[in-house]
Coordinates of C-alpha atoms and ligand atoms in Angstrom, one line a residue:
M12 CA -11.9 41.0 -17.8
F13 CA -8.5 41.8 -19.4
M14 CA -6.8 38.7 -20.8
E15 CA -3.5 38.3 -22.5
R16 CA -2.2 37.6 -26.0
F17 CA 1.1 37.2 -27.7
V18 CA 2.0 39.6 -30.5
I19 CA 4.8 38.1 -32.7
E20 CA 6.8 39.7 -35.4
G21 CA 7.9 36.8 -37.5
G22 CA 10.9 36.1 -39.6
N23 CA 13.7 36.0 -37.0
T24 CA 15.8 32.8 -36.7
L25 CA 16.3 31.5 -33.2
Q26 CA 19.8 31.4 -31.9
G27 CA 21.3 30.5 -28.5
T28 CA 20.6 28.2 -25.5
V29 CA 17.5 27.4 -23.6
T30 CA 17.4 25.4 -20.3
I31 CA 14.3 23.2 -19.8
K32 CA 12.5 22.9 -16.4
G33 CA 10.6 20.1 -14.9
A34 CA 7.9 18.2 -16.7
K35 CA 4.3 19.3 -16.1
N36 CA 3.0 15.8 -16.7
S37 CA 5.4 14.4 -14.0
M38 CA 4.7 17.2 -11.5
L39 CA 0.9 16.9 -11.5
P40 CA 0.6 13.2 -10.5
I41 CA 3.6 13.6 -8.1
M42 CA 1.9 16.6 -6.4
A43 CA -1.3 14.4 -6.1
A44 CA 0.8 11.5 -4.7
S45 CA 2.1 13.7 -1.9
V46 CA -1.3 13.1 -0.2
L47 CA 0.0 9.6 0.5
N48 CA 2.6 11.0 3.0
S49 CA 1.3 10.2 6.5
S50 CA 4.3 11.5 8.3
D51 CA 4.6 15.0 9.8
R52 CA 7.6 15.8 7.6
N53 CA 7.7 18.0 4.5
I54 CA 7.9 16.7 1.0
E55 CA 10.2 18.8 -1.2
L56 CA 9.9 18.8 -5.0
F57 CA 12.6 20.5 -7.1
N58 CA 12.7 21.7 -10.7
I59 CA 9.0 22.7 -10.6
P60 CA 7.9 24.9 -13.4
D61 CA 6.0 28.1 -12.5
I62 CA 2.9 27.4 -14.7
I63 CA -0.8 27.7 -14.2
D64 CA -1.4 24.0 -13.8
M65 CA 1.0 23.9 -10.9
H66 CA -0.8 26.8 -9.2
V67 CA -4.2 25.1 -9.7
M68 CA -3.0 21.8 -8.3
K69 CA -1.5 23.7 -5.3
I70 CA -4.9 25.3 -4.7
I71 CA -6.6 21.9 -4.9
L72 CA -4.1 20.4 -2.3
E73 CA -4.6 23.4 -0.1
S74 CA -8.4 22.9 -0.3
L75 CA -7.8 19.4 1.1
G76 CA -6.0 20.9 4.1
L77 CA -2.4 20.6 2.9
E78 CA 0.2 23.3 3.4
V79 CA 1.9 24.0 0.1
V80 CA 4.6 26.6 -0.4
F81 CA 6.1 27.4 -3.8
S82 CA 9.4 29.4 -4.0
N83 CA 12.4 29.3 -6.4
N84 CA 10.9 26.5 -8.5
T85 CA 10.6 24.3 -5.4
L86 CA 7.4 23.1 -3.8
T87 CA 7.3 22.2 -0.1
I88 CA 4.2 20.2 0.9
N89 CA 3.1 19.3 4.4
T90 CA 0.3 16.8 4.7
K91 CA -0.3 16.6 8.5
R92 CA -3.5 18.6 8.3
L93 CA -5.1 16.6 5.4
S94 CA -8.8 17.0 6.4
S95 CA -10.9 16.7 3.3
Y96 CA -11.6 13.9 0.9
A97 CA -13.6 16.0 -1.6
V98 CA -12.3 18.0 -4.6
S99 CA -14.8 20.8 -5.4
D100 CA -16.7 20.9 -8.7
E101 CA -15.1 24.2 -9.5
L102 CA -11.6 23.0 -9.1
M103 CA -12.4 19.7 -11.0
R104 CA -13.5 21.8 -13.9
E105 CA -10.4 24.0 -13.7
M106 CA -8.1 21.1 -14.4
R107 CA -8.7 17.6 -15.7
S108 CA -5.7 16.3 -13.8
S109 CA -7.5 16.7 -10.5
I110 CA -8.8 13.2 -11.3
F111 CA -5.3 12.1 -10.1
L112 CA -6.5 12.8 -6.6
M113 CA -8.9 9.8 -6.7
G114 CA -6.3 7.0 -6.2
P115 CA -4.3 8.7 -3.5
L116 CA -7.3 10.0 -1.5
L117 CA -9.0 6.6 -1.7
A118 CA -5.8 4.9 -0.5
R119 CA -5.1 7.3 2.3
L120 CA -8.6 8.2 3.6
G121 CA -10.7 5.3 2.3
K122 CA -13.0 7.6 0.4
V123 CA -13.0 10.4 -2.2
R124 CA -15.5 12.7 -3.8
V125 CA -14.9 14.3 -7.2
T126 CA -17.0 15.3 -10.2
Y127 CA -16.5 14.5 -13.9
P128 CA -13.6 16.6 -15.3
G129 CA -15.9 17.5 -18.2
G130 CA -15.3 17.9 -21.9
C131 CA -12.1 19.1 -23.5
S132 CA -11.1 20.9 -26.7
I133 CA -9.2 17.9 -27.9
G134 CA -12.2 15.6 -27.9
P135 CA -13.9 13.3 -25.4
R136 CA -11.6 12.0 -22.6
P137 CA -13.4 9.2 -20.7
I138 CA -12.2 8.0 -17.3
D139 CA -13.7 4.6 -17.4
L140 CA -10.3 2.9 -17.1
H141 CA -9.5 4.8 -13.9
F142 CA -12.9 3.6 -12.5
K143 CA -12.5 0.0 -13.6
G144 CA -9.1 -0.3 -12.1
L145 CA -10.1 1.3 -8.8
E146 CA -13.1 -1.1 -8.6
A147 CA -10.8 -4.0 -9.2
L148 CA -8.8 -2.8 -6.2
G149 CA -11.9 -3.0 -4.1
A150 CA -13.4 0.5 -4.4
E151 CA -17.2 0.9 -4.6
I152 CA -17.9 3.8 -6.9
R153 CA -21.3 5.5 -7.3
E154 CA -22.7 8.7 -8.7
E155 CA -24.5 11.0 -6.2
N156 CA -26.1 14.2 -7.3
G157 CA -23.7 14.6 -10.2
S158 CA -20.6 13.8 -8.0
I159 CA -18.6 10.6 -8.1
F160 CA -18.2 9.1 -4.7
A161 CA -15.8 6.2 -4.1
R162 CA -15.1 4.4 -1.0
A163 CA -13.2 1.3 0.3
P164 CA -12.5 0.5 3.9
Y165 CA -9.3 -0.8 2.5
L166 CA -7.9 -1.5 -1.0
K167 CA -6.8 -5.0 -1.9
G168 CA -4.1 -5.9 -4.4
A169 CA -5.4 -7.2 -7.8
V170 CA -4.3 -8.2 -11.3
I171 CA -5.5 -5.5 -13.7
H172 CA -5.3 -5.4 -17.5
L173 CA -5.8 -2.0 -19.0
D174 CA -7.7 -2.0 -22.3
F175 CA -5.4 0.9 -23.4
P176 CA -2.1 2.1 -21.9
S177 CA -3.7 5.3 -20.5
V178 CA -1.2 7.5 -18.8
G179 CA -3.6 8.9 -16.3
A180 CA -5.2 5.6 -15.4
T181 CA -1.8 3.9 -14.9
E182 CA -0.8 6.7 -12.6
N183 CA -4.0 6.7 -10.6
L184 CA -3.8 3.0 -10.1
M185 CA -0.2 3.1 -9.1
M186 CA -1.0 5.7 -6.4
A187 CA -4.0 3.7 -5.1
A188 CA -2.1 0.3 -5.1
V189 CA 0.9 1.4 -3.1
L190 CA -1.2 1.3 0.1
A191 CA -3.4 -1.7 -0.9
R192 CA -3.1 -4.9 1.0
G193 CA -1.1 -7.5 -0.9
K194 CA 0.3 -7.4 -4.4
T195 CA -1.0 -5.6 -7.5
V196 CA 0.0 -6.4 -11.1
L197 CA -0.9 -3.8 -13.7
H198 CA -0.7 -5.1 -17.3
N199 CA -0.7 -3.1 -20.5
V200 CA 0.3 0.1 -18.7
A201 CA 1.6 3.3 -20.2
K202 CA 5.4 3.4 -20.5
E203 CA 6.0 7.2 -20.6
P204 CA 9.0 8.6 -18.7
E205 CA 6.6 10.4 -16.4
I206 CA 5.4 7.0 -15.2
V207 CA 8.9 6.0 -14.3
D208 CA 9.3 9.4 -12.5
L209 CA 6.1 8.7 -10.5
Q210 CA 7.5 5.2 -9.6
N211 CA 10.8 6.7 -8.4
F212 CA 9.0 9.3 -6.3
L213 CA 6.7 6.7 -4.7
N214 CA 9.6 4.5 -3.9
G215 CA 11.3 7.5 -2.4
M216 CA 8.3 7.7 0.0
G217 CA 8.8 4.1 0.9
A218 CA 6.6 2.3 -1.6
I219 CA 7.5 -0.9 -3.4
V220 CA 6.9 -0.3 -7.1
R221 CA 8.8 -2.1 -9.9
G222 CA 8.6 -2.3 -13.7
A223 CA 7.6 1.3 -14.7
G224 CA 8.8 1.9 -18.2
T225 CA 7.7 -1.6 -19.3
D226 CA 4.3 -3.1 -20.0
T227 CA 3.8 -4.5 -16.5
I228 CA 4.1 -2.7 -13.2
R229 CA 4.2 -4.8 -9.9
I230 CA 3.4 -3.2 -6.6
T231 CA 3.6 -4.6 -3.1
G232 CA 1.4 -2.6 -0.8
V233 CA 2.9 -1.1 2.4
E234 CA 1.2 0.1 5.6
A235 CA 2.2 3.8 5.3
L236 CA 4.3 6.1 3.3
G237 CA 6.6 9.0 4.4
S238 CA 8.1 12.1 3.0
C239 CA 11.0 12.6 0.6
S240 CA 12.9 15.1 -1.5
Y241 CA 12.6 14.6 -5.2
R242 CA 13.7 16.3 -8.4
I243 CA 11.2 16.1 -11.3
I244 CA 12.5 15.0 -14.7
P245 CA 12.8 17.7 -17.5
D246 CA 9.9 18.4 -19.7
R247 CA 10.4 16.5 -23.0
I248 CA 7.4 18.2 -24.6
V249 CA 8.7 21.7 -23.8
A250 CA 12.1 20.6 -25.1
G251 CA 10.6 19.3 -28.3
T252 CA 8.6 22.6 -28.7
F253 CA 11.9 24.6 -28.7
L254 CA 13.6 22.2 -31.2
M255 CA 10.6 22.6 -33.5
A256 CA 10.6 26.4 -33.1
A257 CA 14.3 26.4 -34.1
A258 CA 13.7 24.1 -37.1
A259 CA 10.7 26.2 -38.3
T260 CA 12.6 29.4 -38.2
G261 CA 15.8 28.0 -39.7
G262 CA 17.6 28.6 -36.4
E263 CA 20.4 26.9 -34.4
I264 CA 19.8 26.3 -30.7
L265 CA 21.1 24.2 -27.9
V266 CA 18.3 22.7 -25.7
K267 CA 19.8 21.7 -22.4
G268 CA 19.0 20.3 -19.0
I269 CA 17.1 17.4 -20.7
I270 CA 17.2 13.6 -21.1
P271 CA 17.8 13.2 -24.9
S272 CA 16.6 9.6 -25.0
H273 CA 13.1 10.7 -23.9
L274 CA 13.0 12.5 -27.3
D275 CA 14.2 9.6 -29.5
A276 CA 11.0 9.3 -31.5
V277 CA 10.8 13.0 -31.9
V278 CA 14.4 13.4 -33.0
A279 CA 14.0 10.5 -35.5
K280 CA 10.9 12.2 -37.1
M281 CA 12.6 15.6 -37.2
R282 CA 15.7 14.0 -38.8
E283 CA 13.4 12.4 -41.4
A284 CA 12.0 15.9 -42.0
G285 CA 15.6 17.1 -42.7
A286 CA 16.5 18.6 -39.3
E287 CA 20.1 18.2 -38.3
L288 CA 20.3 17.3 -34.6
E289 CA 23.2 16.3 -32.4
A290 CA 22.6 14.6 -29.1
Y291 CA 24.9 15.2 -26.1
E292 CA 24.6 13.8 -22.5
D293 CA 22.0 16.3 -21.3
S294 CA 21.3 18.4 -24.4
L295 CA 20.3 18.4 -28.0
F296 CA 21.7 20.8 -30.6
I297 CA 19.8 21.6 -33.7
R298 CA 21.5 23.1 -36.8
K299 CA 20.0 25.3 -39.4
S300 CA 18.1 22.8 -41.5
K301 CA 16.4 22.5 -44.8
L302 CA 13.0 20.9 -44.2
K303 CA 11.4 18.2 -46.4
G304 CA 8.0 16.5 -46.1
V305 CA 7.7 13.1 -44.4
E306 CA 5.5 10.2 -45.5
K307 CA 3.8 9.7 -42.2
V308 CA 3.9 10.9 -38.6
C309 CA 1.6 8.8 -36.4
T310 CA 1.1 9.7 -32.8
L311 CA 1.3 6.7 -30.4
P312 CA 1.8 5.9 -26.8
Y313 CA 5.4 6.2 -25.6
P314 CA 8.0 5.3 -27.0
G315 CA 6.0 6.4 -30.1
F316 CA 5.7 10.0 -31.4
P317 CA 3.9 12.0 -28.7
T318 CA 0.5 13.4 -29.4
D319 CA 1.5 16.5 -27.4
L320 CA 4.1 17.4 -30.1
Q321 CA 1.7 16.7 -33.0
A322 CA 0.6 20.3 -33.3
P323 CA 4.2 21.8 -33.3
M324 CA 5.3 19.1 -35.8
M325 CA 2.5 20.2 -38.0
V326 CA 4.0 23.7 -38.3
L327 CA 7.3 22.2 -39.4
L328 CA 5.7 20.1 -42.0
A329 CA 3.5 23.0 -43.2
L330 CA 6.8 24.7 -44.1
A331 CA 8.6 21.6 -45.4
R332 CA 9.1 21.0 -49.1
G333 CA 6.7 18.4 -50.5
R334 CA 3.9 16.4 -49.0
S335 CA 3.4 15.0 -45.5
T336 CA 0.7 13.1 -43.6
I337 CA 0.0 13.2 -39.9
V338 CA -2.2 10.6 -38.2
E339 CA -3.6 11.4 -34.7
S340 CA -4.3 8.1 -33.1
I341 CA -4.6 9.1 -29.5
F342 CA -7.2 11.8 -29.4
E343 CA -10.3 12.2 -31.5
A344 CA -10.3 15.9 -32.2
R345 CA -6.8 17.1 -31.9
F346 CA -6.5 19.1 -35.2
K347 CA -8.1 22.4 -34.2
H348 CA -4.7 24.2 -34.7
A349 CA -4.8 23.1 -38.4
Y350 CA -7.7 25.4 -39.1
E351 CA -5.8 28.3 -37.5
L352 CA -2.7 27.4 -39.6
Q353 CA -4.9 27.4 -42.7
R354 CA -5.7 31.0 -41.9
M355 CA -2.0 31.6 -42.0
N356 CA -1.9 30.2 -45.5
A357 CA -0.8 26.7 -44.6
R358 CA -2.0 24.0 -47.1
I359 CA -3.6 21.4 -44.9
H360 CA -6.5 19.1 -45.6
I361 CA -8.1 17.3 -42.6
D362 CA -10.0 14.0 -43.1
G363 CA -11.0 12.6 -39.7
R364 CA -7.9 11.6 -37.8
K365 CA -5.6 12.3 -40.8
A366 CA -4.0 15.6 -41.9
Y367 CA -2.5 16.0 -45.4
L368 CA 0.0 18.8 -45.8
W369 CA 1.6 20.4 -48.8
G370 CA 4.5 22.5 -47.7
V371 CA 4.5 26.3 -48.4
D372 CA 7.5 28.6 -48.5
K373 CA 6.0 31.1 -46.1
L374 CA 3.2 31.4 -43.6
S375 CA 1.5 34.8 -43.3
G376 CA 0.9 36.4 -39.9
T377 CA -2.7 37.0 -38.8
D378 CA -4.9 36.8 -35.7
V379 CA -5.2 33.2 -34.4
V380 CA -6.7 31.6 -31.3
A381 CA -5.1 28.9 -29.1
T382 CA -7.7 26.2 -28.5
D383 CA -5.5 24.2 -26.1
L384 CA -2.1 24.1 -24.6
R385 CA -0.1 22.5 -27.4
A386 CA -2.1 24.0 -30.2
G387 CA -1.2 27.3 -28.7
A388 CA 2.5 26.5 -28.6
A389 CA 2.2 25.5 -32.3
L390 CA 0.6 28.8 -33.2
V391 CA 3.5 30.6 -31.5
I392 CA 6.0 28.6 -33.6
A393 CA 4.0 29.4 -36.7
G394 CA 4.0 33.1 -35.8
L395 CA 7.8 33.1 -35.3
A396 CA 8.3 31.6 -38.8
A397 CA 5.6 33.7 -40.5
E398 CA 5.9 36.9 -42.5
G399 CA 4.4 39.8 -40.7
I400 CA 2.6 40.1 -37.4
T401 CA 0.8 37.1 -35.7
T402 CA -1.4 37.7 -32.7
V403 CA -2.1 34.6 -30.6
H404 CA -5.2 34.9 -28.4
N405 CA -6.3 32.8 -25.5
I406 CA -2.7 32.3 -24.2
R407 CA -3.9 31.2 -20.8
H408 CA -3.8 27.8 -22.4
I409 CA -0.1 28.2 -23.2
D410 CA 0.7 29.5 -19.6
R411 CA -0.8 26.3 -18.3
G412 CA 2.2 24.3 -19.4
Y413 CA 5.0 26.7 -20.5
E414 CA 6.8 28.9 -17.9
R415 CA 6.9 32.4 -19.4
L416 CA 7.4 31.1 -22.9
E417 CA 7.9 34.6 -24.4
I418 CA 10.9 35.3 -22.1
D419 CA 12.8 32.2 -23.2
L420 CA 12.0 32.9 -26.9
Q421 CA 13.1 36.6 -26.5
K422 CA 16.5 35.3 -25.2
L423 CA 16.7 33.3 -28.4
G424 CA 16.2 36.4 -30.5
A425 CA 12.4 36.1 -31.1
K426 CA 10.3 39.3 -31.3
I427 CA 7.4 38.3 -29.1
Q428 CA 5.5 40.4 -26.6
R429 CA 2.8 39.7 -24.1
E430 CA -0.1 42.1 -24.3
K431 CA -3.4 42.6 -22.6
G432 CA -6.4 41.6 -24.7
L433 CA -10.1 42.0 -24.2
H434 CA -11.9 39.1 -25.7
E435 CA -11.0 35.7 -24.3
Q436 CA -13.2 32.9 -23.3
K437 CA -12.1 30.3 -20.8
A438 CA -12.2 26.7 -22.1
A439 CA -12.1 23.6 -19.9
S440 CA -8.4 22.8 -19.4
C441 CA -7.1 19.4 -20.4
Ligands
UD1_510 C1 -1.8 12.4 -20.5 C2 -1.1 13.7 -20.6 C3 -1.4 14.4 -21.9 C4 -1.1 13.5 -23.1 C5 -1.8 12.1 -22.9 C6 -1.4 11.1 -24.0 C7 -0.9 14.3 -18.3 C8 -1.3 15.3 -17.2 N1 -1.5 14.5 -19.5 O1 -3.2 12.6 -20.5 O2 -0.6 15.6 -22.0 O3 -1.6 14.1 -24.3 O4 -1.4 11.6 -21.6 O5 0.0 11.0 -24.0 O6 -0.1 13.5 -18.1 N2 -8.9 6.9 -22.3 C9 -10.0 6.2 -22.2 N3 -10.4 5.9 -20.9 C10 -9.7 6.3 -19.8 C11 -8.5 7.0 -20.0 C12 -8.1 7.3 -21.2 O7 -10.7 5.8 -23.1 O8 -10.2 6.0 -18.7 C13 -8.4 7.2 -23.7 C14 -8.4 8.7 -23.9 O9 -9.7 9.2 -24.3 C15 -7.4 9.0 -25.0 C16 -6.4 7.9 -24.7 O10 -7.0 6.9 -23.8 O11 -8.0 8.7 -26.2 C17 -5.1 8.4 -24.0 O12 -5.5 9.0 -22.8 P1 -4.5 9.0 -21.5 O13 -3.2 8.3 -21.9 O14 -5.3 8.6 -20.4 O15 -4.2 10.6 -21.4 P2 -4.2 11.5 -20.1 O16 -3.7 10.7 -19.0 O17 -5.5 12.1 -20.0

């Protein structure tokens, strides 16, 4: 089968303006939450990026009987023909985020069947916290012929302490608890802006959810939820990717349509690395900057530095004067891009969850492979900054989370083309 790759001629500085669309990591749980609508009316979601993950989630919802239309970055979802409680094994393997369907299907239909989402190129990603939380809400979960079957005649509010502030588990439990009988208190939850977005969407449907953005979320269950129209928050990770691309190429760009405060930790680390950034109401401007190494970048749950920008940040630091250290504290094996960057002459030493970098003046273009979504974006940035031609293979990963990345980069002056390739293997998405 013919697959695609990016061919990049490096050495051009980025200049201009880019407008950021809705956040993938908000859109996916919110699409799953639409299952909770028991009215006949449509849900409308605005600012939806045209990315592979959206299309996969659309197919999953359609497989459950929902009518889903995507047009002009808007999704219209009608749930009146919801007829299935099972997500097929094939679709589960296609996208890890299908696990988000557990909470809402259980709440709405009293049962759900899924399979394990499988391994992932950034390391093991257990779902034990999702299960423990759903069990605390009254679900009985068992494995049947390799499938996970959960059921609960009704869910019952509970006090739940998460062992780790997992983004996905927090979201799944919120979506289950909105229809549970009584009150639920979730402690040690994730505080990401996408959690706040999900809360706002659920409340728009008639739910009673308070506290998102803090350590504790309180939910009062209601009988039923209805439809609503909702605009998804801008994608802070895509915004950060563009800022880092500008910094790596010595460019000057305006990234607009964003919520700058969502990027506070990123801006702080980029400033430490010498980047000159100015924040406006809904945009960030980055000036041509001279980069210098930073003592330590450590990925953490929000509001810490996001693991999803660790790979792009590594490219910056590979080009910054002096020495830097990156610590990946969220995922076990999220340094695969480092080995590709080494092939572009980056000086990086990996020791477990730590990466030590010594900045070089120039990276050299070569053939590299995107192993996951953000690793792929990082390799594109490296290619833009490198001398010569860089070919990034396996760009399906990049298309999962960036809407036609090459078009936005071309508008900023980058020389990047999408080409057909021959050899590409499909890895489990994550
Ligand atoms: C979400 C994001 C992903 C981001 C990640 C961390 C979406 C669709 N994806 O993924 O882009 O990189 O947050 O910010 O929103 N864990 C457990 N048991 C569980 C659940 C998680 O041990 O039941 C561990 C994971 O293995 C990982 C850590 O907790 O080490 C963080 O995972 P989590 O916050 O759940 O990430 P995701 O929701 O999968």
